[in-house]
CSV table of C-alpha atoms in Angstrom, one decimal:
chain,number,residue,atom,x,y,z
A,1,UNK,CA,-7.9,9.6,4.7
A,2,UNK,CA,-8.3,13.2,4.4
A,3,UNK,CA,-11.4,14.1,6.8
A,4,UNK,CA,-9.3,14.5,9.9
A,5,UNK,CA,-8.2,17.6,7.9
A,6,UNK,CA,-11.2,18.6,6.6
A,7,UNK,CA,-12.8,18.5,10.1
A,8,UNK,CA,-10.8,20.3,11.9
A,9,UNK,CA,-10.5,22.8,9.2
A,10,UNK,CA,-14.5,23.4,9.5
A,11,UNK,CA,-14.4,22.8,13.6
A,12,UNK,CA,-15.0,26.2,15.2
A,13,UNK,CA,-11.8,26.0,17.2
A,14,UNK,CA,-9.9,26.5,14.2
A,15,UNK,CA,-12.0,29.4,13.5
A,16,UNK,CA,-10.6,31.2,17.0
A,17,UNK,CA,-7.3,31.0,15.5
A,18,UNK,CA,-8.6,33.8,13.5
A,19,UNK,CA,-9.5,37.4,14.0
A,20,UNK,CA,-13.4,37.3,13.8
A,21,UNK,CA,-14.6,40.1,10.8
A,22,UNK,CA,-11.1,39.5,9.4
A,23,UNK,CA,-12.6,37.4,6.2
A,24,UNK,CA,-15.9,37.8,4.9
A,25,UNK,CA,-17.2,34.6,2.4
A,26,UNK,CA,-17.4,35.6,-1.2
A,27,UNK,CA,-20.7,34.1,-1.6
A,28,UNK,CA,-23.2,33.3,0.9
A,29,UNK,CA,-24.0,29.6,-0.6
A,30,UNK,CA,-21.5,28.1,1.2
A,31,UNK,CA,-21.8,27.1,4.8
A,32,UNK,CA,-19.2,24.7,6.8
A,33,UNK,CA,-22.1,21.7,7.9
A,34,UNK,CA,-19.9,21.5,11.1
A,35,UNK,CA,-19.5,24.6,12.6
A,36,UNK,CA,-20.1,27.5,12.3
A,37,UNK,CA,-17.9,30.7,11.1
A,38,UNK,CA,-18.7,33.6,12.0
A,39,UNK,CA,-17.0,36.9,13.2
A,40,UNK,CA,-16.9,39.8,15.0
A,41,UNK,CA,-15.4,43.5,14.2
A,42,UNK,CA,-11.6,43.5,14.9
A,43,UNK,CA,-9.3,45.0,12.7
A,44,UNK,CA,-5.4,45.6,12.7
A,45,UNK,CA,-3.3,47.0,10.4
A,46,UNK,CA,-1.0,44.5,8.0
A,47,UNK,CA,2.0,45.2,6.2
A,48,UNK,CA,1.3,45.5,1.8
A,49,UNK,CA,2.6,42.6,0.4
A,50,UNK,CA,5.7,43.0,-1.8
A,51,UNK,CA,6.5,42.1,-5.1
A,52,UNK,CA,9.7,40.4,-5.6
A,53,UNK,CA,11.9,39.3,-8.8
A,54,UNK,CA,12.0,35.3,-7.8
A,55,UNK,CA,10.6,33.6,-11.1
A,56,UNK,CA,11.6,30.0,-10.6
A,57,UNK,CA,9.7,29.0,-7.9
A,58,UNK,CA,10.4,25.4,-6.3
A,59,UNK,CA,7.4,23.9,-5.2
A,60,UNK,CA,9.3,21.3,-2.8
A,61,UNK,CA,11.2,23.5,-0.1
A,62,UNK,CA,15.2,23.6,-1.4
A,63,UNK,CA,15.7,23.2,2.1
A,64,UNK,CA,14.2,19.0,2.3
A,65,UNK,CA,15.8,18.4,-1.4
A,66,UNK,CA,19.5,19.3,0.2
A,67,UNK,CA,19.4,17.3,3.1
A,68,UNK,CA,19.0,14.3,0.0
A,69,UNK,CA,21.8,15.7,-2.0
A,70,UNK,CA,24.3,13.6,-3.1
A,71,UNK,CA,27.2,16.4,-2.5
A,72,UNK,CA,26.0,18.0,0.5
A,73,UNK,CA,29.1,19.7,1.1
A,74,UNK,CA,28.9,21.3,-2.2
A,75,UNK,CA,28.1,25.3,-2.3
A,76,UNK,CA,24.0,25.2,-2.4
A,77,UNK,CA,24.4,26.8,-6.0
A,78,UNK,CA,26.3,23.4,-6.8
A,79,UNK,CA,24.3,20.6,-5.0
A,80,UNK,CA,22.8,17.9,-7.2
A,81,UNK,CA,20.0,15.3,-6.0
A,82,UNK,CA,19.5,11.9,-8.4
A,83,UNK,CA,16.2,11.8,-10.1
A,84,UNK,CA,14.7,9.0,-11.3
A,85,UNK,CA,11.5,8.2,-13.4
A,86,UNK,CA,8.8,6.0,-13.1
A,87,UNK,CA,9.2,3.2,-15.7
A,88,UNK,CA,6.7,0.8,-14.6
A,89,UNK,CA,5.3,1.6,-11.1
A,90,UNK,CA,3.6,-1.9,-11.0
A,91,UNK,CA,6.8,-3.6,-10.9
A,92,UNK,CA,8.7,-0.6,-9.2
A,93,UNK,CA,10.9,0.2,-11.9
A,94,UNK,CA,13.1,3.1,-11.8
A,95,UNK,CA,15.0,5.1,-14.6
A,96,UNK,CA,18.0,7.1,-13.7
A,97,UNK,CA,17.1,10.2,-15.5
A,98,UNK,CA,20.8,12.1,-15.1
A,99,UNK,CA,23.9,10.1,-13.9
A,100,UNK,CA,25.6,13.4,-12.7
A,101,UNK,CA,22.4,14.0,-10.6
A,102,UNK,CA,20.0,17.5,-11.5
A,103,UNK,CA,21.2,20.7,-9.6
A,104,UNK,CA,18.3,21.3,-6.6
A,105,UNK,CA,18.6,24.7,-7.5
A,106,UNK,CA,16.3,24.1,-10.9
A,107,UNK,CA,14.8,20.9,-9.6
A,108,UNK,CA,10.9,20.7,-8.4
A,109,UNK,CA,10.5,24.2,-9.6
A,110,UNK,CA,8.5,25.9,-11.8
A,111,UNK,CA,8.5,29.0,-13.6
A,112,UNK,CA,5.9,31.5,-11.9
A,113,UNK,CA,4.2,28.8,-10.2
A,114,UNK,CA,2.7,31.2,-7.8
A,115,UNK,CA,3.1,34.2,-9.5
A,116,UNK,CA,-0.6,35.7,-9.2
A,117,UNK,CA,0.5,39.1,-10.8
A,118,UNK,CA,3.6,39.9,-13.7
A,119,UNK,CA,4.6,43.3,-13.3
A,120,UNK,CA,5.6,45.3,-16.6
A,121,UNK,CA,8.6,46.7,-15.1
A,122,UNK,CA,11.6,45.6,-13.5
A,123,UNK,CA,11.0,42.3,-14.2
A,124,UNK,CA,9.0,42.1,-10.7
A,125,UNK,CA,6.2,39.9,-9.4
A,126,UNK,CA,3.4,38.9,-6.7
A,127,UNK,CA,3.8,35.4,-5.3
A,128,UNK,CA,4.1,33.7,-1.9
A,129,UNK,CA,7.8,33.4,-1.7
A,130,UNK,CA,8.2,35.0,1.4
A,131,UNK,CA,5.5,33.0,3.1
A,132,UNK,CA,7.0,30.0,2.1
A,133,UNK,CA,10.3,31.0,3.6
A,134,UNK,CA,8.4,30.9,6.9
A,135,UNK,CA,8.2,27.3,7.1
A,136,UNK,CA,11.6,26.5,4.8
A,137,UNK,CA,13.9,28.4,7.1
A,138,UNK,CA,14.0,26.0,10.0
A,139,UNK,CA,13.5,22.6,8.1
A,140,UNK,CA,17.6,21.5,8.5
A,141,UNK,CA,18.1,23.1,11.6
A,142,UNK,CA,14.7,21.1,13.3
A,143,UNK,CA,15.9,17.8,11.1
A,144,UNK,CA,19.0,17.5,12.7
A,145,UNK,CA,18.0,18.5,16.3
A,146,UNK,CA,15.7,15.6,16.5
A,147,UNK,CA,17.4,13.2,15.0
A,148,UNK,CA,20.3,14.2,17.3
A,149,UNK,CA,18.1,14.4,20.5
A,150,UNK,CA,16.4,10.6,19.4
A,151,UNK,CA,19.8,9.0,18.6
A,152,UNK,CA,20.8,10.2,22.6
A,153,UNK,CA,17.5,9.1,24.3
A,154,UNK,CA,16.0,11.9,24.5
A,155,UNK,CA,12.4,12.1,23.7
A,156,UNK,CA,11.4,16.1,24.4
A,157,UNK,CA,10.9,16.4,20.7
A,158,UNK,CA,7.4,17.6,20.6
A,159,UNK,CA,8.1,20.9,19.1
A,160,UNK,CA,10.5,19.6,16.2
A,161,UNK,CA,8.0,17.1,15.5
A,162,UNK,CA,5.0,19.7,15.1
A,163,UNK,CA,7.1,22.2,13.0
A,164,UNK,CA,8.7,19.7,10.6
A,165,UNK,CA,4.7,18.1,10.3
A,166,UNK,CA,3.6,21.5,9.2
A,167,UNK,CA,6.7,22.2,7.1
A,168,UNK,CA,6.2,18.6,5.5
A,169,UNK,CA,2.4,19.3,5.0
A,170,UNK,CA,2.9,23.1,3.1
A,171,UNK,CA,4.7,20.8,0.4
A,172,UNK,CA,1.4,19.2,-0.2
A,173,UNK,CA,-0.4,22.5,-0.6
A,174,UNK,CA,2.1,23.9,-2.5
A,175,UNK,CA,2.3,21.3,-5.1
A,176,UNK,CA,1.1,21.6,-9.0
A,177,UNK,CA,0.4,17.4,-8.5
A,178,UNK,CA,-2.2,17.9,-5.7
A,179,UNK,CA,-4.5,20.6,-6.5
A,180,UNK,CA,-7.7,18.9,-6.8
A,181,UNK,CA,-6.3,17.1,-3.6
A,182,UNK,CA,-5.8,20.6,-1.8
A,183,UNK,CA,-9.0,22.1,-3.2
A,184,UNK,CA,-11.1,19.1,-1.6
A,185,UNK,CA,-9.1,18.6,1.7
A,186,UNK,CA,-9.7,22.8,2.7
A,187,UNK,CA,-13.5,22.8,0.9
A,188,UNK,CA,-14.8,26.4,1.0
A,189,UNK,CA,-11.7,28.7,2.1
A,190,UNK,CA,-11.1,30.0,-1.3
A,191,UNK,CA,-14.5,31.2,-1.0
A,192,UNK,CA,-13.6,33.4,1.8
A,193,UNK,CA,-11.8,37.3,1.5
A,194,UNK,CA,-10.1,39.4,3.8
A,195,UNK,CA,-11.9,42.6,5.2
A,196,UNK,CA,-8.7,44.6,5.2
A,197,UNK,CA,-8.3,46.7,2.7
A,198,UNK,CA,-4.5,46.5,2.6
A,199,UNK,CA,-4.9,42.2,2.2
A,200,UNK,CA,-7.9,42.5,0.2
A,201,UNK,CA,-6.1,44.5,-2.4
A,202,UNK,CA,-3.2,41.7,-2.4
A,203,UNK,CA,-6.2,39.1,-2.8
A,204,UNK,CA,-7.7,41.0,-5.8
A,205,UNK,CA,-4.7,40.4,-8.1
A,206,UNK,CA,-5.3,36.9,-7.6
A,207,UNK,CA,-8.2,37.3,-9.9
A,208,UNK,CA,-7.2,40.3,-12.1
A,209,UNK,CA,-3.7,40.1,-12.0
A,210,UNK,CA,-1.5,39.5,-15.1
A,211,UNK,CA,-0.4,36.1,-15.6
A,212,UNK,CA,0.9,35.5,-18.8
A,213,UNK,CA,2.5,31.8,-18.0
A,214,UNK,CA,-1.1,31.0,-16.8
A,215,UNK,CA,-2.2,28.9,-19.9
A,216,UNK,CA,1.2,27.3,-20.2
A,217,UNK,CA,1.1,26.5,-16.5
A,218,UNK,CA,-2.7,24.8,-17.3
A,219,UNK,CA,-1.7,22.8,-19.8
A,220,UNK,CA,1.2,21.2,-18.3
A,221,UNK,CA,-0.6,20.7,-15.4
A,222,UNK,CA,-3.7,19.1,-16.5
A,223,UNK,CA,-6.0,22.0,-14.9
A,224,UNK,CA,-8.2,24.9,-15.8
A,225,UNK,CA,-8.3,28.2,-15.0
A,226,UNK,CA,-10.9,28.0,-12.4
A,227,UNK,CA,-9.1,25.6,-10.5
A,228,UNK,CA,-5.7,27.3,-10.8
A,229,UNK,CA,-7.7,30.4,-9.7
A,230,UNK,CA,-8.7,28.7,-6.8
A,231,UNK,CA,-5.7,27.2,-5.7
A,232,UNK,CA,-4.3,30.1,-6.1
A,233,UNK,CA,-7.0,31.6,-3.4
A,234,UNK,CA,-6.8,28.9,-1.1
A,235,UNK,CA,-3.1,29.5,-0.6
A,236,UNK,CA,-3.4,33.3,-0.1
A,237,UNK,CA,-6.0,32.6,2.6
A,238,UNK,CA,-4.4,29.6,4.3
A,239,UNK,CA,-1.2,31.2,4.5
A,240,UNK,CA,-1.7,34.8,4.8
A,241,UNK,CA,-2.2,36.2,8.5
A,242,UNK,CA,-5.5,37.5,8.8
A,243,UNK,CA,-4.6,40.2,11.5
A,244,UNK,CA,-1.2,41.2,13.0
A,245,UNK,CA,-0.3,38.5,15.9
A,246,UNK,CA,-2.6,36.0,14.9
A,247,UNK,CA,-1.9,32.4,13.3
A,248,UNK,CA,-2.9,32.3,9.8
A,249,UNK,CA,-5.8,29.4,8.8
A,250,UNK,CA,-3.0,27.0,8.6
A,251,UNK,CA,-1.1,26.8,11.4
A,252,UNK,CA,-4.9,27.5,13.2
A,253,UNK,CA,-5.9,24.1,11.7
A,254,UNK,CA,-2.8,22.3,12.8
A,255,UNK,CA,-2.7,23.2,15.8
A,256,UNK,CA,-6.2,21.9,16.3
A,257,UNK,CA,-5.6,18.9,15.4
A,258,UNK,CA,-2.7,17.9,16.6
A,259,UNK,CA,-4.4,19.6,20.2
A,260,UNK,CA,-7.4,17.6,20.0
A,261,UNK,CA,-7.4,15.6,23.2
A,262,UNK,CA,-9.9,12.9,21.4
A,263,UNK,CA,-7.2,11.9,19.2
A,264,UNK,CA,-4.4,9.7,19.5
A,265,UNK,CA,-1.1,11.2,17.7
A,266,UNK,CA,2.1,8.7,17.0
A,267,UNK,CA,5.1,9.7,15.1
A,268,UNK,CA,7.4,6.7,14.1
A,269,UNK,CA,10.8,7.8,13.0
A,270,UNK,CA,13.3,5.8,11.4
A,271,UNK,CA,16.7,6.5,10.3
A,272,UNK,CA,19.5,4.4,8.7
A,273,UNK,CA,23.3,4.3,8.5
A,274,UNK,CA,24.0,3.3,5.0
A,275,UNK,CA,20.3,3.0,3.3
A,276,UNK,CA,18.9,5.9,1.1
A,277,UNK,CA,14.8,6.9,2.0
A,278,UNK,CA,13.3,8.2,-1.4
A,279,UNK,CA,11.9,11.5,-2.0
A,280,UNK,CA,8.3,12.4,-3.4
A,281,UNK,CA,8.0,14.9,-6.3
A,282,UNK,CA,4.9,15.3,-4.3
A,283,UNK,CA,6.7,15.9,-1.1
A,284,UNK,CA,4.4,12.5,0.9
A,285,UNK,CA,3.0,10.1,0.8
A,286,UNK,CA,0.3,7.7,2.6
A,287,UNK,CA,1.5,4.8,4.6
A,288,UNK,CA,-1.8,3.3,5.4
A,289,UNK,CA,-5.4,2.9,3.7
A,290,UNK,CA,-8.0,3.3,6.2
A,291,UNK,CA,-10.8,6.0,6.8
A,292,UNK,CA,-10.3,5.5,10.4
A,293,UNK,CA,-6.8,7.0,10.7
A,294,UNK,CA,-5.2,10.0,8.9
A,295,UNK,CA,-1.3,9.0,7.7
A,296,UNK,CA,1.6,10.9,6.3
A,297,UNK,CA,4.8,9.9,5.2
A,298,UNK,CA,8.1,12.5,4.8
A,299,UNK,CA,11.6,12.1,3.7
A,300,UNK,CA,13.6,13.9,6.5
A,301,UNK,CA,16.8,13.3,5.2
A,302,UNK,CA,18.8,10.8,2.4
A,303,UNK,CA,18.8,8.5,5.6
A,304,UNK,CA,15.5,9.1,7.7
A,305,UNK,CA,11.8,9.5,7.3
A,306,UNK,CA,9.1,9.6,9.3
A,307,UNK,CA,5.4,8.4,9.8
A,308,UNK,CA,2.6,10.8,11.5
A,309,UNK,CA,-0.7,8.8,12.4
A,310,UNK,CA,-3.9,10.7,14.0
A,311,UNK,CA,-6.9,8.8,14.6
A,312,UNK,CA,-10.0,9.0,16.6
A,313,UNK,CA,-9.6,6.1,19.3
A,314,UNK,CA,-13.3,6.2,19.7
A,315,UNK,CA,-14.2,6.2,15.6
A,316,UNK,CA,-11.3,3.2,15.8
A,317,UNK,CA,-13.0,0.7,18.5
A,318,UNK,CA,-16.2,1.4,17.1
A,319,UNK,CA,-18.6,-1.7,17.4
A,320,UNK,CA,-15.2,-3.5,19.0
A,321,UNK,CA,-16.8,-2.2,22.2
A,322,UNK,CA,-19.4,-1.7,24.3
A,323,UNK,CA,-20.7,2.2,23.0
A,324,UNK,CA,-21.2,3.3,27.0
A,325,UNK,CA,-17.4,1.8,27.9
A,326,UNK,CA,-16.2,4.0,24.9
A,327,UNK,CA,-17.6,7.2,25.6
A,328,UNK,CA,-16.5,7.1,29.5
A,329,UNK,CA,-12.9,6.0,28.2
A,330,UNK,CA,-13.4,9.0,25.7
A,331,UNK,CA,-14.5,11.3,28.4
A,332,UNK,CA,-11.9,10.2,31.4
A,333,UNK,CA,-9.2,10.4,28.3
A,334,UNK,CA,-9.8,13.7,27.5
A,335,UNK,CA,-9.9,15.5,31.0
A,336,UNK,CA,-6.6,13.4,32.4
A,337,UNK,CA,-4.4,13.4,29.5
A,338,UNK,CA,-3.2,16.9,28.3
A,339,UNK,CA,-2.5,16.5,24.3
A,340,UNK,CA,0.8,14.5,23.5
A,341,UNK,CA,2.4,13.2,20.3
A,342,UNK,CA,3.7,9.9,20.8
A,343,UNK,CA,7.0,9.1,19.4
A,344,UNK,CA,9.1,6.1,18.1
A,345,UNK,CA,12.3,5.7,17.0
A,346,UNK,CA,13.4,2.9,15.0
A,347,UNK,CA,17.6,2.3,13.3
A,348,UNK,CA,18.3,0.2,10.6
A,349,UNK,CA,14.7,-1.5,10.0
A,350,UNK,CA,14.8,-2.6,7.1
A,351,UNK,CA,11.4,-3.5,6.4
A,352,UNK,CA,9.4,-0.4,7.4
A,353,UNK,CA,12.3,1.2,4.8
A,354,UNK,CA,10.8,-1.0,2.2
A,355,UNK,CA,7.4,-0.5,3.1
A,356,UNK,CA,8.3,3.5,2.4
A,357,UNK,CA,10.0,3.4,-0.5
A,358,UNK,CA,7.2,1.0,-2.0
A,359,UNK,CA,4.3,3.6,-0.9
A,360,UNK,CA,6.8,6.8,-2.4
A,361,UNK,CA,7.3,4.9,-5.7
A,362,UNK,CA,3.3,4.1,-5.7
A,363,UNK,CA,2.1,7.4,-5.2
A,364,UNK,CA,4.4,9.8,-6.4
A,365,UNK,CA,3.4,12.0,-9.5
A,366,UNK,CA,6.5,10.6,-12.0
A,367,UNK,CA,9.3,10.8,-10.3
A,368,UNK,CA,11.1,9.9,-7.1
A,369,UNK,CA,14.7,11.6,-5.6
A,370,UNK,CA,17.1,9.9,-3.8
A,371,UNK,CA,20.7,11.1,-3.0
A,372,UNK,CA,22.4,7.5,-4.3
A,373,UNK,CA,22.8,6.3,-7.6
A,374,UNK,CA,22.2,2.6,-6.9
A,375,UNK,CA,19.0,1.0,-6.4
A,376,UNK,CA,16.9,2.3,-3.1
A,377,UNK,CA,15.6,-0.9,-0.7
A,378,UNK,CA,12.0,-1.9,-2.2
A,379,UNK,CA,11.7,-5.0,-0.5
A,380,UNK,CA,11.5,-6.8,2.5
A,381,UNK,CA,15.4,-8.4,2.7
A,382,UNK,CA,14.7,-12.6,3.0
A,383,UNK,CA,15.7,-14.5,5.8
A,384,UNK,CA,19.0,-17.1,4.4
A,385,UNK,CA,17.5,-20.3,5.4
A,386,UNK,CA,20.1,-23.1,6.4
């Protein structure tokens, strides 16, 4: 499900996002088996990174968890979202955790998450708030544009679809439940340093920073230190920019492979008038189970989410058709077709809400969000037979 992203994160087209000479590997053992990444001399200067005093740090954007609220016209400082446990996933069983709902402002957060260095005075610290902002800042504003332009028929959404997909998918980096899941999806970056000497002093409090919540944080999480270390690495080089006016390794990735004219993109979005759509403590989930395609699932809203598919058309019809038939489709595909994300739009369907709230409930961590108290749709309503 996963190699689509690992791919393209190894695919020397990604690596041309980057400044070449502006990382360096850590150690030479490892080596992408799909490309190669290597780099030239080119450096720029880049602002110091800042300490800041932000100590509860939410590792599912504020910004998705108020468009679920269930007072959205509260003050931010007052809006609540319903949380609800996990009682028995087999049989979909939910546990209203809070009838009055948990204030978003505490919720999904953890204390010095990302904190990779305490200061002793003035309370401050390094983390990747202001990276994170990045992405968070535009989240409502992109929501409500494209469901605004798909409710009138209009289907230029392309760029609202790409920045909410890359919003959506910096919840799954970010998040405590998906380490070992991050670590394996992006294999080797956390290997990799940056040659400036301004970054690479950011990077080395990483590792000898002071993190006094780091045990805690271990313990509760069901990690080590390595892997927190790691993580920890991996998000620093993913998200940092490597060289003023570049993409960072992130954006670099997505934009291959959402560029890639061998694959075939769809994003099916579906919104509802009265029905709740769950939200993930792990921010997605996977709609479908099949190496052949890549799937994600995100809440947009308490009444809209939205499927992204990318698959290989050619890794899809493989041994469904003639191998010579494929690669001139393949071929004729990719010079005709410049790169396009297919979209659908879908009101009121009842089942594919079913179908999401199932898969949310499945393969959330422990808990699941919703901006009603009464029970979300699970399953497929019946037709009344006469």
């Amino acid at each position: 499900m996963w190699q689509p992203l690992r791919i393209h994160f190894c695919h020397s087209s990604v690596a041309q996002t980057i400044p070449k000479a502006a990382v360096q590997p850590v150690a030479n053992w490892w080596r992408c088996k799909n490309a190669s990444l290597t780099f030239i001399a080119i450096y720029a200067r880049i602002s110091t990174m800042k300490a800041n005093d932000t100590s509860n740090q939410h590792f599912l954007a504020q910004a998705d968890q108020r468009l679920n609220a269930l007072n959205p016209h509260a003050r931010e400082e007052n809006q609540r979202i319903y949380s609800f446990k996990i009682a028995n996933r087999e049989n979909y069983l939910l546990e209203l955790e809070n009838p009055k709902g948990n204030l978003i402002k505490r919720n999904l957060s953890l204390f010095d998450l990302f904190s990779f260095d305490v200061l002793d005075d003035k309370n401050l610290r390094y983390n990747f708030e202001l990276l994170f902002q990045k992405y968070e800042g535009y989240i409502k504003t992109h929501t409500k544009t494209l469901l605004a332009k798909l409710n009138a028929g209009d289907h230029d959404v392309k760029d609202e679809i790409i920045d909410l997909f890359t919003a959506k998918l910096i919840n799954f980096v970010r998040n405590p439940f998906c380490i070992q899941k991050v670590i394996n999806t992006f294999p080797g970056i956390a290997s990799y340093y940056p040659t400036d000497r301004t970054l690479f002093a950011s990077y080395r409090r990483i590792v000898n920073g002071k993190k006094p919540h780091q045990e805690y944080l271990c313990r509760t999480l069901g990690i080590n230190d390595l892997q927190y270390i790691e993580w920890l690495r991996l998000l620093f080089m993913l998200l940092t920019p490597m060289s003023t006016g570049y993409a960072n390794f992130f954006e670099g990735i997505i934009k291959s492979l959402l560029e890639d004219r061998k694959n075939y993109i769809a994003a099916f979005v579906c919104e509802y008038e009265k029905e709740c759509c769950l939200l993930s403590d792990r921010g997605f989930s996977q709609p479908i189970e099949n190496d052949a395609h890549m799937g994600f699932s995100f809440n947009l809203c308490s009444t809209a989410f939205v499927h992204y598919f990318v698959c290989d058309p050619a890794v899809l019809l493989k041994n469904k058709a003639h191998p010579e038939f494929l690669a001139y489709a393949s071929a004729a595909h990719e010079k005709l077709c410049p790169p396009q994300i297919n979209v659908t739009f879908r009101r009121n369907d009842l089942n594919m809400l079913a179908q999401y709230n199932r898969r949310v409930v499945e393969q959330c961590y422990e808990r699941v969000f919703c901006a009603a108290k009464s029970d979300p749709i699970l399953f497929e309503p019946r037709l009344e037979t006469k």
